[in-house]
Coordinates of C-alpha atoms in Angstrom, one line a residue:
M1 CA -2.0 16.4 7.2
K2 CA 0.0 13.5 8.4
I3 CA -1.5 10.1 7.7
I4 CA -0.5 8.6 11.1
D5 CA -2.7 11.2 12.8
C6 CA -5.7 10.0 10.7
I7 CA -5.0 6.3 11.4
K8 CA -4.9 6.9 15.1
A9 CA -7.9 9.2 15.2
H10 CA -10.2 7.4 12.7
P11 CA -9.5 3.7 12.3
P12 CA -10.0 1.9 10.1
T13 CA -8.8 4.2 7.4
L14 CA -9.6 3.6 3.7
S15 CA -7.0 4.2 1.0
F16 CA -6.1 3.3 -2.6
E17 CA -2.9 2.7 -4.5
F18 CA -2.2 3.7 -8.1
F19 CA 0.8 3.7 -10.4
P20 CA 1.6 6.5 -12.8
P21 CA 1.1 5.7 -16.5
R22 CA 4.0 6.3 -18.9
D23 CA 2.0 8.4 -21.4
D24 CA -0.2 11.5 -21.1
V25 CA -3.4 9.8 -22.2
G26 CA -3.0 7.2 -19.5
F27 CA -2.2 9.9 -17.0
W28 CA -5.5 11.7 -17.6
D29 CA -7.5 8.5 -17.6
L30 CA -6.0 7.6 -14.2
Y31 CA -6.7 11.1 -12.9
K32 CA -10.3 10.7 -13.8
T33 CA -10.4 7.3 -12.0
I34 CA -9.0 9.0 -8.9
L35 CA -11.6 11.7 -9.1
S36 CA -14.3 9.1 -9.4
L37 CA -13.2 7.4 -6.2
K38 CA -13.1 10.7 -4.3
Q39 CA -16.8 10.3 -3.4
L40 CA -15.8 7.3 -1.3
E41 CA -13.9 9.8 0.9
P42 CA -10.6 7.9 1.1
T43 CA -8.2 8.9 3.9
Y44 CA -5.4 9.0 1.3
V45 CA -4.2 7.6 -2.0
S46 CA -0.7 6.4 -2.7
V47 CA 1.3 6.6 -6.0
T48 CA 4.0 4.1 -6.8
Y49 CA 7.5 4.8 -8.0
G50 CA 8.9 3.0 -11.0
A51 CA 12.1 0.8 -10.8
G52 CA 15.2 3.0 -10.9
G53 CA 13.0 6.1 -10.6
S54 CA 11.7 5.5 -14.1
T55 CA 8.4 7.3 -13.3
R56 CA 10.0 9.8 -10.8
K57 CA 8.7 12.9 -12.6
K58 CA 5.2 11.5 -13.2
T59 CA 5.0 10.4 -9.5
V60 CA 5.9 13.8 -8.3
D61 CA 3.5 15.5 -10.8
L62 CA 0.6 13.2 -10.0
V63 CA 0.9 13.4 -6.2
G64 CA 1.1 17.2 -6.5
R65 CA -2.0 17.4 -8.6
I66 CA -3.9 15.0 -6.3
K67 CA -3.0 17.3 -3.4
T68 CA -3.8 20.6 -5.0
D69 CA -6.6 19.9 -7.5
A70 CA -8.3 16.8 -6.2
D71 CA -8.0 17.8 -2.6
I72 CA -7.1 14.3 -1.5
E73 CA -4.1 13.6 0.7
P74 CA -1.4 11.7 -1.3
V75 CA 1.3 9.4 -0.2
A76 CA 4.3 9.2 -2.5
H77 CA 6.3 6.0 -2.8
L78 CA 10.1 6.4 -2.7
T79 CA 12.6 3.6 -3.4
C80 CA 16.4 3.2 -3.0
V81 CA 16.8 1.7 -6.4
G82 CA 19.5 3.3 -8.6
A83 CA 19.6 6.5 -6.5
T84 CA 22.2 8.2 -4.4
R85 CA 21.5 10.1 -1.1
R86 CA 21.7 13.4 -3.0
E87 CA 19.3 12.2 -5.7
V88 CA 16.8 10.9 -3.1
A89 CA 17.0 14.3 -1.3
E90 CA 16.3 16.1 -4.6
V91 CA 13.1 14.1 -5.1
V92 CA 11.9 14.7 -1.5
D93 CA 12.7 18.4 -1.8
E94 CA 10.3 18.4 -4.9
L95 CA 7.6 16.6 -2.9
V96 CA 7.9 18.9 0.1
A97 CA 7.7 21.9 -2.3
A98 CA 4.5 20.4 -3.6
K99 CA 3.3 20.2 0.1
V100 CA 3.4 16.5 0.1
N101 CA 4.6 15.3 3.5
N102 CA 3.6 11.6 3.5
I103 CA 6.0 9.0 2.0
L104 CA 6.1 5.3 1.8
A105 CA 9.8 4.5 2.0
L106 CA 10.8 1.2 0.3
R107 CA 14.0 -0.5 -0.7
G108 CA 12.5 -1.5 -4.0
D109 CA 12.8 -4.5 -6.3
P110 CA 16.0 -5.2 -8.2
P111 CA 15.9 -3.6 -11.7
A112 CA 15.0 -5.7 -14.6
G113 CA 17.7 -8.2 -15.4
Q114 CA 19.1 -8.3 -11.9
E115 CA 18.4 -11.1 -9.5
R116 CA 19.5 -9.4 -6.3
F117 CA 19.2 -5.8 -5.1
T118 CA 22.5 -3.9 -5.1
A119 CA 22.9 -0.4 -3.7
V120 CA 24.6 2.2 -5.9
E121 CA 27.6 4.0 -4.6
G122 CA 26.4 6.7 -2.2
G123 CA 22.9 5.1 -2.0
F124 CA 20.9 3.0 0.5
A125 CA 21.1 -0.8 0.9
H126 CA 18.0 -1.1 3.1
A127 CA 14.6 0.6 3.6
A128 CA 15.6 1.2 7.3
D129 CA 18.6 3.3 6.1
L130 CA 16.3 5.3 3.8
I131 CA 13.8 5.8 6.6
G132 CA 16.5 7.0 9.0
F133 CA 17.9 9.4 6.5
L134 CA 14.5 10.9 5.8
K135 CA 13.6 11.1 9.5
D136 CA 16.8 13.1 10.3
R137 CA 16.3 15.6 7.4
Y138 CA 12.6 16.2 7.1
D139 CA 9.4 16.6 9.1
L140 CA 7.5 13.8 7.3
C141 CA 5.1 11.0 8.1
L142 CA 6.9 7.8 7.0
A143 CA 5.3 4.4 6.2
G144 CA 7.1 1.1 5.6
A145 CA 6.2 -2.1 3.9
C146 CA 5.7 -5.5 5.6
H147 CA 5.0 -9.0 4.5
P148 CA 2.5 -11.2 6.5
E149 CA 4.0 -14.3 4.8
K150 CA 7.6 -13.0 5.0
H151 CA 9.6 -11.1 2.4
P152 CA 10.6 -13.4 -0.5
E153 CA 14.3 -12.9 0.4
A154 CA 14.0 -13.6 4.1
T155 CA 15.0 -17.0 5.4
D156 CA 12.0 -17.1 7.7
L157 CA 9.3 -14.9 9.3
K158 CA 11.3 -14.4 12.5
S159 CA 14.3 -12.9 10.7
D160 CA 12.0 -10.8 8.5
L161 CA 10.4 -9.4 11.7
T162 CA 13.9 -8.5 13.0
H163 CA 14.5 -6.4 9.9
L164 CA 11.0 -4.9 10.2
K165 CA 11.8 -3.8 13.7
R166 CA 14.8 -1.9 12.4
K167 CA 12.5 0.1 10.1
V168 CA 10.3 1.0 13.0
D169 CA 13.2 1.9 15.2
A170 CA 14.6 4.1 12.4
G171 CA 11.4 6.2 12.5
C172 CA 8.7 4.4 10.6
D173 CA 5.3 5.8 11.7
Y174 CA 3.0 3.0 10.3
L175 CA 3.2 -0.1 8.1
V176 CA 1.3 -1.3 5.1
T177 CA 1.2 -5.0 4.3
Q178 CA 1.9 -6.7 1.0
L179 CA -1.2 -8.3 -0.5
F180 CA -2.4 -11.6 1.1
F181 CA -5.5 -13.7 0.7
D182 CA -5.7 -15.6 4.0
N183 CA -6.5 -13.5 7.0
T184 CA -5.1 -16.2 9.3
D185 CA -1.6 -15.3 7.9
F186 CA -2.1 -11.6 8.8
F187 CA -3.5 -12.3 12.3
R188 CA -0.5 -14.5 13.1
F189 CA 1.9 -11.9 11.7
R190 CA 0.3 -9.1 13.7
E191 CA 0.6 -11.1 16.9
L192 CA 4.3 -12.0 16.2
A193 CA 5.0 -8.3 15.4
E194 CA 3.6 -7.2 18.7
R195 CA 5.8 -9.7 20.5
Q196 CA 8.8 -8.3 18.6
G197 CA 8.0 -4.8 20.0
I198 CA 6.6 -3.5 16.7
N199 CA 3.9 -1.2 18.1
V200 CA 3.0 1.0 15.1
P201 CA -0.3 0.7 13.3
I202 CA -0.5 -1.9 10.5
V203 CA -2.7 -1.1 7.5
V204 CA -3.6 -4.2 5.5
G205 CA -3.1 -4.4 1.7
I206 CA -6.0 -5.8 -0.3
M207 CA -5.9 -6.8 -3.9
P208 CA -9.2 -7.9 -5.5
I209 CA -8.3 -10.6 -8.1
L210 CA -9.1 -9.4 -11.7
S211 CA -7.1 -11.9 -13.7
V212 CA -5.8 -15.4 -13.0
K213 CA -2.6 -15.0 -15.0
Q214 CA -2.0 -11.6 -13.5
I215 CA -2.5 -12.6 -9.9
K216 CA -0.2 -15.7 -10.3
R217 CA 2.5 -13.4 -11.6
F218 CA 2.1 -10.9 -8.7
T219 CA 2.0 -13.6 -6.0
K220 CA 5.2 -15.2 -7.4
M221 CA 7.0 -11.9 -7.3
C222 CA 6.0 -11.0 -3.7
G223 CA 5.9 -14.4 -2.1
A224 CA 2.1 -14.4 -1.3
R225 CA 0.1 -17.6 -1.3
I226 CA -3.3 -18.1 -3.0
P227 CA -5.3 -20.5 -0.8
E228 CA -6.1 -23.8 -2.6
Q229 CA -9.9 -23.3 -2.4
L230 CA -9.7 -19.8 -3.9
L231 CA -7.3 -20.9 -6.6
H232 CA -9.7 -23.7 -7.6
K233 CA -12.5 -21.2 -7.9
I234 CA -10.7 -18.7 -10.1
E235 CA -9.1 -21.4 -12.3
A236 CA -12.6 -22.9 -12.9
V237 CA -13.7 -19.6 -14.5
E238 CA -10.3 -18.5 -15.9
D239 CA -11.6 -17.8 -19.4
D240 CA -14.4 -15.6 -18.2
A241 CA -13.0 -12.3 -17.1
E242 CA -16.2 -11.1 -15.5
A243 CA -16.6 -14.3 -13.5
V244 CA -13.0 -14.1 -12.3
R245 CA -13.7 -10.5 -11.2
Q246 CA -16.8 -11.5 -9.3
V247 CA -15.0 -14.4 -7.4
G248 CA -12.1 -12.0 -6.6
T249 CA -14.4 -9.3 -5.4
V250 CA -16.4 -11.6 -3.2
H251 CA -13.3 -13.0 -1.6
A252 CA -11.8 -9.5 -1.0
L253 CA -15.2 -8.4 0.5
K254 CA -15.2 -11.3 3.0
Q255 CA -11.6 -10.5 3.9
C256 CA -12.4 -6.9 4.6
E257 CA -15.4 -7.8 6.8
E258 CA -13.3 -10.1 9.0
L259 CA -10.4 -7.7 9.2
I260 CA -12.7 -4.8 10.2
A261 CA -14.3 -7.1 12.9
N262 CA -10.8 -7.8 14.2
G263 CA -9.8 -4.2 14.6
V264 CA -7.4 -3.5 11.7
S265 CA -5.9 0.1 11.5
G266 CA -6.9 0.5 7.9
L267 CA -7.7 -1.1 4.5
H268 CA -5.4 -0.2 1.6
F269 CA -6.6 -1.3 -1.9
Y270 CA -4.2 -2.2 -4.7
T271 CA -6.5 -0.9 -7.5
L272 CA -4.3 -1.6 -10.5
N273 CA -5.6 1.8 -11.7
R274 CA -9.2 0.5 -11.8
S275 CA -12.1 1.4 -9.7
T276 CA -14.9 -1.1 -10.3
A277 CA -14.0 -3.8 -7.8
T278 CA -12.9 -1.3 -5.1
R279 CA -16.1 0.6 -5.4
A280 CA -18.2 -2.6 -5.2
I281 CA -16.4 -3.7 -2.1
F282 CA -16.7 -0.3 -0.4
Q283 CA -20.4 -0.1 -1.0
H284 CA -20.8 -3.3 1.0
I285 CA -18.4 -2.4 3.9
K286 CA -19.0 1.4 4.3
D287 CA -21.4 0.9 7.2
L288 CA -19.0 -1.5 8.9
V289 CA -16.2 1.0 8.5
R290 CA -18.3 3.8 10.0
E291 CA -19.5 1.6 12.9
A292 CA -15.9 0.6 13.7
R293 CA -14.6 4.1 13.9
P294 CA -14.5 5.7 17.3
V295 CA -17.3 8.2 18.1
E296 CA -15.9 11.7 18.2
Q297 CA -16.5 13.4 21.5
T298 CA -18.3 16.7 21.6
S299 CA -18.7 19.0 24.6
N300 CA -22.0 20.5 25.7
P301 CA -22.1 24.3 25.9

């Protein structure tokens, strides 16, 4: 099943992102979390890919198990970091052999200790190059990343959208946004993208805040902004983990309600390998999701 077909037929889609743990105990704990979320009937789940391919085998193993055992459609992340074209092809061959045909193609962040991304000899310098390579060689559904508040390395949103258009032109089927906390930023971005000729579906990335220290670290890395009012709320209860989780969950819930009302293609939750906040949000928005989806046509005999 190709995710783009689901997005077009049943918007808004619902999906979750996980990262593969480095040890076997964590692997099985995560697998149980994924199974517990299966009852929410996600359209797909995605699995990240460690810097420099550090979790390559675990990513391939996990998406294969999700596909065959959990019977959930997986999307495998794939990055350019530290890999030649041949090595990338080897990974994709493994995924295709496991009947995984949905990939989120990313440039990836620079490895630890490096300030800027540098392609290895025989590798890819940009996500658009990776997407074009995969499109030419395989029959895959390819997703790309986008940044409603611009990529941290971009000089401005206009130049970032120019690079994003290259991804789409290279064969990107749909886009998934980086996390954001102000829907106004997304709506502005969506309008500008349409003007730029970017006409593929855009799935929004949602991260419920679970820790003040953690979310400040994440937003610094990806260039996202925490609105001042929200920042004051979470800092006021910073020492109470449950209170922070409640504030973060309520904010994410309100985001989702407004996004659904404004016709987004899908909601993609960055779960941090936890299910509590995502489950709580979905319980509140499940009726909105069903109502927003188009009614399937049936023919009378």
